[in-house]
XYZ file of N, CA and C in Angstrom:
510
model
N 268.564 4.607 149.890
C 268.265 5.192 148.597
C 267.449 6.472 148.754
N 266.619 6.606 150.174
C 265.589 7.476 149.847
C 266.714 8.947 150.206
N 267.821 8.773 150.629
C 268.756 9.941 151.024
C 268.950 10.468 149.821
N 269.650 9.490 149.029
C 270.056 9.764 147.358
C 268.898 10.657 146.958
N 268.025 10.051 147.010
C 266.755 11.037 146.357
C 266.487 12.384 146.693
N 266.535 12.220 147.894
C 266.303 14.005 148.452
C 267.781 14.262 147.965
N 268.709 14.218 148.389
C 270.023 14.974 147.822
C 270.079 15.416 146.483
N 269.372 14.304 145.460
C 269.315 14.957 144.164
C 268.759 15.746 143.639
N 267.900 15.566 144.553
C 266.412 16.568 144.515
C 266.965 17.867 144.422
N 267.471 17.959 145.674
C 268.773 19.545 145.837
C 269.521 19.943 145.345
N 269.600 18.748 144.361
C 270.791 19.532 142.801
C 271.878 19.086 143.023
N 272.114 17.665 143.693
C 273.634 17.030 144.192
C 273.868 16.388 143.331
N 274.704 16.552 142.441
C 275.213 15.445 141.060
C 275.171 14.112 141.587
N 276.331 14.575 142.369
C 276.544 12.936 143.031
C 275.852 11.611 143.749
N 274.900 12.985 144.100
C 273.815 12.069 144.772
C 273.396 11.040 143.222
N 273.096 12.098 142.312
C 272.147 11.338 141.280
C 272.599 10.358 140.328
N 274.193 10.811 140.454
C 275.273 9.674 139.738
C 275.072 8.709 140.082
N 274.910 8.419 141.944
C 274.984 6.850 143.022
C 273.443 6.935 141.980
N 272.368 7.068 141.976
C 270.980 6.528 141.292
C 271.250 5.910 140.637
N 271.818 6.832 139.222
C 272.092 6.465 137.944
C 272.596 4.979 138.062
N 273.884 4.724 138.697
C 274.538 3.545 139.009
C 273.413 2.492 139.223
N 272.935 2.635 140.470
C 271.697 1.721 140.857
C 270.873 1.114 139.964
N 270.448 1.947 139.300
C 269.399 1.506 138.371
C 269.464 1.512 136.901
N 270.806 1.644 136.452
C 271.184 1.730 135.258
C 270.953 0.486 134.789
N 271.317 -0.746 135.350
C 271.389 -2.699 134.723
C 269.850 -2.818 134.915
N 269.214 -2.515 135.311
C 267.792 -2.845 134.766
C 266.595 -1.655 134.164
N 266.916 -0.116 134.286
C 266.842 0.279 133.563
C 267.095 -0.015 131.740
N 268.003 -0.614 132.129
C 268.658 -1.114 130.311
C 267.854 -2.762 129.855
N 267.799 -3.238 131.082
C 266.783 -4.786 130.494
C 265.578 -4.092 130.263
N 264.754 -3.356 130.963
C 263.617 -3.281 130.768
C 263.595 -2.412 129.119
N 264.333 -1.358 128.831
C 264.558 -0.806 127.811
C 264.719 -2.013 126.551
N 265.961 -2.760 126.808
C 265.933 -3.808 125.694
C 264.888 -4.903 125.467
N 264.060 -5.113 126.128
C 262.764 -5.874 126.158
C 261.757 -4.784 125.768
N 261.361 -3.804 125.792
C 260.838 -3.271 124.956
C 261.159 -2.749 123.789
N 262.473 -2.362 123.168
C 262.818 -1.788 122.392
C 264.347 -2.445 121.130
N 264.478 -3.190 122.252
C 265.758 -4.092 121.782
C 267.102 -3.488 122.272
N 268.056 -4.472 121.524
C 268.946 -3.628 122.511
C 269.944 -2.973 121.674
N 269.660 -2.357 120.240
C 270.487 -1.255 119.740
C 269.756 0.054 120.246
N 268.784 -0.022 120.441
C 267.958 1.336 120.600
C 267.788 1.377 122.003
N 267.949 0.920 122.970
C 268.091 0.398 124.638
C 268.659 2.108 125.013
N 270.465 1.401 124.859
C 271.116 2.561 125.359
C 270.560 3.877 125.120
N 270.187 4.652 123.891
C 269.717 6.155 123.845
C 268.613 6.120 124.483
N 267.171 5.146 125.114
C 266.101 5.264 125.381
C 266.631 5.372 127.574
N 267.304 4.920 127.592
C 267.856 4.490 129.159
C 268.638 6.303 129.221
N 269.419 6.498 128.122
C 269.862 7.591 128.668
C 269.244 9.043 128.840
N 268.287 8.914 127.339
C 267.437 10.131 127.520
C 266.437 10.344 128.689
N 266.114 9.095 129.623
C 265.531 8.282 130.736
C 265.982 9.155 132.048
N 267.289 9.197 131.662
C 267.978 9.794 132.603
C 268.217 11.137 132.778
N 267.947 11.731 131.282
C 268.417 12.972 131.277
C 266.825 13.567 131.937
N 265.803 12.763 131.550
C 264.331 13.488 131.617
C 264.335 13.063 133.225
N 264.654 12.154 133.637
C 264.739 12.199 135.785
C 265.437 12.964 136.041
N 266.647 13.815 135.319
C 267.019 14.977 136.255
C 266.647 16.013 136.200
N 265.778 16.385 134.865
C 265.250 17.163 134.584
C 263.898 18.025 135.094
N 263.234 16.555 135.760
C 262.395 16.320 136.784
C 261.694 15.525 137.645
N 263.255 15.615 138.515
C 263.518 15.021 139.721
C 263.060 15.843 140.688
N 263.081 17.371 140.133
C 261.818 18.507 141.542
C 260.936 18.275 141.374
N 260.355 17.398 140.642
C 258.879 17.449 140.263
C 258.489 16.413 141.393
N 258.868 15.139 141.738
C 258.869 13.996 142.320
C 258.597 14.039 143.434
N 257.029 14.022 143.864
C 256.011 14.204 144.880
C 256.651 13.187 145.665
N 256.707 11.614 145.821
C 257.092 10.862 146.904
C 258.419 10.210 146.014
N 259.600 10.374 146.826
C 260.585 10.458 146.613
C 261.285 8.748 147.144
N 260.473 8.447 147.728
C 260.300 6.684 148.035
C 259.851 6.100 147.011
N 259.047 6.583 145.802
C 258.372 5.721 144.512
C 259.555 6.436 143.033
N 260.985 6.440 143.620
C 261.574 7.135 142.905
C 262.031 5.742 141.477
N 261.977 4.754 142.067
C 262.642 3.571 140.840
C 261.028 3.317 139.989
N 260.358 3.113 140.728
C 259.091 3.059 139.626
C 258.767 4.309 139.068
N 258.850 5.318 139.585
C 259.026 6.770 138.424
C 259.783 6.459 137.313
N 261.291 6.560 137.743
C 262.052 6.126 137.068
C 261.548 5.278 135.858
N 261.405 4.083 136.367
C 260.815 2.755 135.140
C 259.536 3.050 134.268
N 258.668 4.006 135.157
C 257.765 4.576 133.935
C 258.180 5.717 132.681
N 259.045 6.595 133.526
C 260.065 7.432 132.059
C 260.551 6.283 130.885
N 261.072 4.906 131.704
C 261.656 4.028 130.956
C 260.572 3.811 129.516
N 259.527 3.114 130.288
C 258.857 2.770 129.520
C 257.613 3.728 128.457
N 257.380 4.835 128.767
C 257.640 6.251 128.121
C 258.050 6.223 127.122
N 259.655 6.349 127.577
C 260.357 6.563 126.564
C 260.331 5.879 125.222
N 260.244 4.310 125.525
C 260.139 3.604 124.619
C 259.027 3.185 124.021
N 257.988 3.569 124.324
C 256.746 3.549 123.525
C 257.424 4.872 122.837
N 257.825 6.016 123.234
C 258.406 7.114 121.932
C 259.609 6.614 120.613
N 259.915 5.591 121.619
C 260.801 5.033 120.270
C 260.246 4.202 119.280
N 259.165 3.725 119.635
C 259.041 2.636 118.609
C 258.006 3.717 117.971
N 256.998 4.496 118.427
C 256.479 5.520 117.534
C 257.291 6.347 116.327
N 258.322 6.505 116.897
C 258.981 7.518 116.076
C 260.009 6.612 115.555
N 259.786 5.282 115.301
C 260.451 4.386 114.659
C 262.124 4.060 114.106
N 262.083 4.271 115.773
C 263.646 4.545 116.326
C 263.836 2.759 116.072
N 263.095 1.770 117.007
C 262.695 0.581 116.626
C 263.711 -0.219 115.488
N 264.632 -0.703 116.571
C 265.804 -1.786 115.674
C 264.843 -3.177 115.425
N 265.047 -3.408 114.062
C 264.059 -4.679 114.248
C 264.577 -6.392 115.068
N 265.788 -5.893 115.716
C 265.984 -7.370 116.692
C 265.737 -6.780 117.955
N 264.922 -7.414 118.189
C 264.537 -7.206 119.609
C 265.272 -8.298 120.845
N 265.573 -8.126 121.160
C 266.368 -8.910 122.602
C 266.232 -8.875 123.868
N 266.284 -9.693 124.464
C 266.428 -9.862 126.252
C 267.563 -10.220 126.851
N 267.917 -9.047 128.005
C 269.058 -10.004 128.488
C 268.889 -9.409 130.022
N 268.150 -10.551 130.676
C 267.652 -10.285 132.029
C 268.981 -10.441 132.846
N 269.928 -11.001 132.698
C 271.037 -11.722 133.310
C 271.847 -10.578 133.249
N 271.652 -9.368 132.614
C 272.615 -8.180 132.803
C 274.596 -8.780 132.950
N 274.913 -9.872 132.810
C 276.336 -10.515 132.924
C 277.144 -9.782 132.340
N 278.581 -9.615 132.478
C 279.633 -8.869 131.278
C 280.905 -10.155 130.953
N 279.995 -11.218 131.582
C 281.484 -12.493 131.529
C 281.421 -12.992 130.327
N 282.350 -13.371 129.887
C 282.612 -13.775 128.496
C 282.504 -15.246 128.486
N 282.488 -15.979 129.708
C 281.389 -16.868 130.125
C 280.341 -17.832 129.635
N 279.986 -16.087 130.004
C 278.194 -16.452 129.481
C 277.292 -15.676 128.031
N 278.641 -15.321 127.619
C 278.070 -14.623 126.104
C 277.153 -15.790 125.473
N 277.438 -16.868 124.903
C 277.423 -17.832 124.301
C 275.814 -18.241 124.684
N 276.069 -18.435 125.886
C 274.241 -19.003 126.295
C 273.443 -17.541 126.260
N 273.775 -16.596 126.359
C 272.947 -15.460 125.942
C 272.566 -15.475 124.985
N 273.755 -15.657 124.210
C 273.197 -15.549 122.444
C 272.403 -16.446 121.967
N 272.382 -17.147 122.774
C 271.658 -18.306 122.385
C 270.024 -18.152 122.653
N 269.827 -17.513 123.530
C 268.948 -17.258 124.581
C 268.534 -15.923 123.608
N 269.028 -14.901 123.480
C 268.380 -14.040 122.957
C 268.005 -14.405 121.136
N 268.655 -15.804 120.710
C 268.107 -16.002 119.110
C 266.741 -16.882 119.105
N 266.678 -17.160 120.905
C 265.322 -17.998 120.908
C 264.406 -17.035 121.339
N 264.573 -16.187 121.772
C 263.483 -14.894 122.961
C 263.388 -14.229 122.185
N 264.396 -13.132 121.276
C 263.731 -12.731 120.034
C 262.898 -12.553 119.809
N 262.671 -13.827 118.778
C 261.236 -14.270 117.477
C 260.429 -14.280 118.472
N 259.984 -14.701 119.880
C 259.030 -15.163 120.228
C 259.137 -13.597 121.360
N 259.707 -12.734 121.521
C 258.911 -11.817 122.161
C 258.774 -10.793 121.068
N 258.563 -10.931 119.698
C 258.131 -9.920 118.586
C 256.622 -10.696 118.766
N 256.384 -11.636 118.572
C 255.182 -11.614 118.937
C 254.408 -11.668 120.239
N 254.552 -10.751 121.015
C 253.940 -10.330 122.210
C 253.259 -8.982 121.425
N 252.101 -8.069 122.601
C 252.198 -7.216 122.005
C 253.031 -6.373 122.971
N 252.784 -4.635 122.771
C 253.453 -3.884 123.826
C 252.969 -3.867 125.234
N 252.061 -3.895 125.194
C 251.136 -4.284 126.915
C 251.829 -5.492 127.264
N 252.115 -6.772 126.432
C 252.844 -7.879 127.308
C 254.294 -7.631 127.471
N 254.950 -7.140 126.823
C 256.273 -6.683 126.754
C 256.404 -6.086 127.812
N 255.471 -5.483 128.122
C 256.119 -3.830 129.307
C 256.158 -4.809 130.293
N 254.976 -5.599 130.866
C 254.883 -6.361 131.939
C 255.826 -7.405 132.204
N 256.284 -7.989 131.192
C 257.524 -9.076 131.116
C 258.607 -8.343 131.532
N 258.899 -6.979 131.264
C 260.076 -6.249 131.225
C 259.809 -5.507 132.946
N 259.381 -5.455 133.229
C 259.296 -4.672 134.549
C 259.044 -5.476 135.521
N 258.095 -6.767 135.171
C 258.239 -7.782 136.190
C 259.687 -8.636 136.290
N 259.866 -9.268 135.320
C 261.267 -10.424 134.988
C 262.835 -9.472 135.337
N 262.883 -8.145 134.172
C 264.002 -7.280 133.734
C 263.780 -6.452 135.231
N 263.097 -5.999 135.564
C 263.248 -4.750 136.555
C 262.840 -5.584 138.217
N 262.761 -6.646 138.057
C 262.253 -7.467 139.108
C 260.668 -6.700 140.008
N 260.121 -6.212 139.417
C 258.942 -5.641 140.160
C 258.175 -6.392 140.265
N 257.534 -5.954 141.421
C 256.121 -7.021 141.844
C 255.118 -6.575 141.024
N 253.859 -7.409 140.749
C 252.952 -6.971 139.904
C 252.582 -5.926 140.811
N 251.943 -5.617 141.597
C 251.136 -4.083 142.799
C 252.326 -3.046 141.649
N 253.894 -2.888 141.859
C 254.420 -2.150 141.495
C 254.877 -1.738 140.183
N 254.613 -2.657 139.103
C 254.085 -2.935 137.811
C 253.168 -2.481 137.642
N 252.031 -2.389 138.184
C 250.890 -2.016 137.718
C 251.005 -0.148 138.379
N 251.665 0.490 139.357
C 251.685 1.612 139.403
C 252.693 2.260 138.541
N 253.632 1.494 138.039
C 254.234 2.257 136.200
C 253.891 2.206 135.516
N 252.717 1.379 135.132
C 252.006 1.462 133.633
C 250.664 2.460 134.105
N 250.152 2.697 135.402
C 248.538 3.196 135.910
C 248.356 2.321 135.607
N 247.691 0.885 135.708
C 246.989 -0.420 135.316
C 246.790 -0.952 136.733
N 245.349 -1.408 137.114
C 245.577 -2.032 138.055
C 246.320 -3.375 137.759
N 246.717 -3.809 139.351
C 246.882 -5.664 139.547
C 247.063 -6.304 138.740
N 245.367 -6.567 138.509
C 244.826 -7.596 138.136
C 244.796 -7.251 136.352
N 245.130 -6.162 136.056
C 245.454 -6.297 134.876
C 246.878 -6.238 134.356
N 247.851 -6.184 135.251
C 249.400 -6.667 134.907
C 249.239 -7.926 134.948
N 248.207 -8.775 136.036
C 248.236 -10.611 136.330
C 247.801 -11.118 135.068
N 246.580 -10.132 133.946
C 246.204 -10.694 133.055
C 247.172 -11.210 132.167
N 247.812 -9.919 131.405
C 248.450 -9.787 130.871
C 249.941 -10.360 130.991
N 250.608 -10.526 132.100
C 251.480 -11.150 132.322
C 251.254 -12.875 132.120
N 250.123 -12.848 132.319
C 249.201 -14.425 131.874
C 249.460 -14.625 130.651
N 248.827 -13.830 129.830
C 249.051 -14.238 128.633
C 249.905 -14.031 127.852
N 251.254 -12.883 128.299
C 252.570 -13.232 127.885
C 252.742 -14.475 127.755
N 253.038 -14.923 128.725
C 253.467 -16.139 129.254
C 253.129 -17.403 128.462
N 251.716 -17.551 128.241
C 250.916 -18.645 127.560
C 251.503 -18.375 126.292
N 251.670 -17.031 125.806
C 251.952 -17.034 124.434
C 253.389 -17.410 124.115
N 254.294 -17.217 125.389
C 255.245 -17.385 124.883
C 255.638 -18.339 124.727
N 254.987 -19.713 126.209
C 255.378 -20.821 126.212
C 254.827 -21.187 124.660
N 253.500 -21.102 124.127
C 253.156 -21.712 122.927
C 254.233 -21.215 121.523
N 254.619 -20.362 121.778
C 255.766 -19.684 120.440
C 257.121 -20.814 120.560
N 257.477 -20.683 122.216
C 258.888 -21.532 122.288
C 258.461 -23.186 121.539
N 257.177 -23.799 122.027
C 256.868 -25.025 122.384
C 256.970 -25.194 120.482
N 256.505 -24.126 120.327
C 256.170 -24.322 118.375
C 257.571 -24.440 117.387
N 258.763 -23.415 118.113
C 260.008 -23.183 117.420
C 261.039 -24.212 117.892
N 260.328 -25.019 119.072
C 261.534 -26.330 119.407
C 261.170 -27.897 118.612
């Protein structure tokens, strides 16, 4: 990946297309966990347009997916400001396209929903970048600037809150 990066760096489409590819399926969870997922796609793409825009800017070119995931999440604190903000909010960590597994998604996103509207945005981001973007908390906490131990908090009390929301709506 770190080739891709310098190549794009140099203005190689292609290089930045193979990125785009890479990180497009969780680029888009982490987007729809913060933002939902009608407003996902424009927040993932403008995501993209602002990494090529400045991709010369990009001091270590090895911290290029957590750059990346902080434009993400950027972005979408701009959406819900500027109340772009679809009011169903959704998760779909499983990124699947099988027709499969529509069914338990839907199911899954009419229970995750209600109960990640009440998170706030600090637990959201962390759910979404830890769970959706698979990041470790150390690397979670260098896309938000937060230390550690305050993604561990907070990811704490996602968690507590959410188990208590599910435990309340079953």
């Amino acid at each position: 990946m770190l080739e891709l990066v310098h190549r794009a760096q140099r203005g190689e489409i292609d290089a930045f297309e193979a990125l785009v590819v890479e990180h497009s399926a969780a680029a888009y969870r982490v987007a729809c966990a913060l933002v939902g997922e009608h407003t996902a796609q424009d927040v993932v793409q403008e995501s993209f347009l602002s990494a090529w825009r400045n991709l010369k800017d990009l001091r270590d070119p090895e911290r290029f997916a957590q750059w990346l995931y902080r434009i993400v999440v950027n972005r979408s604190k701009s959406a819900r400001r500027s109340q772009w903000l679809v009011r169903e909010l959704t998760l779909d960590f499983a990124g699947s396209a099988h027709a499969d597994d529509a069914r338990p998604r839907a199911e899954a996103r009419s229970i995750l929903g209600p109960a990640l509207r009440q998170l706030s945005a600090d637990q959201r981001e962390v759910i979404a970048l830890h769970y959706a973007a698979g990041m470790s908390i150390a690397e979670a906490g260098r896309v938000l600037g937060v230390p550690a131990g305050t993604v561990k908090s907070r990811l704490n009390a996602a968690l507590t809150k959410l188990r208590t929301t599910l435990q309340e709506a079953t």
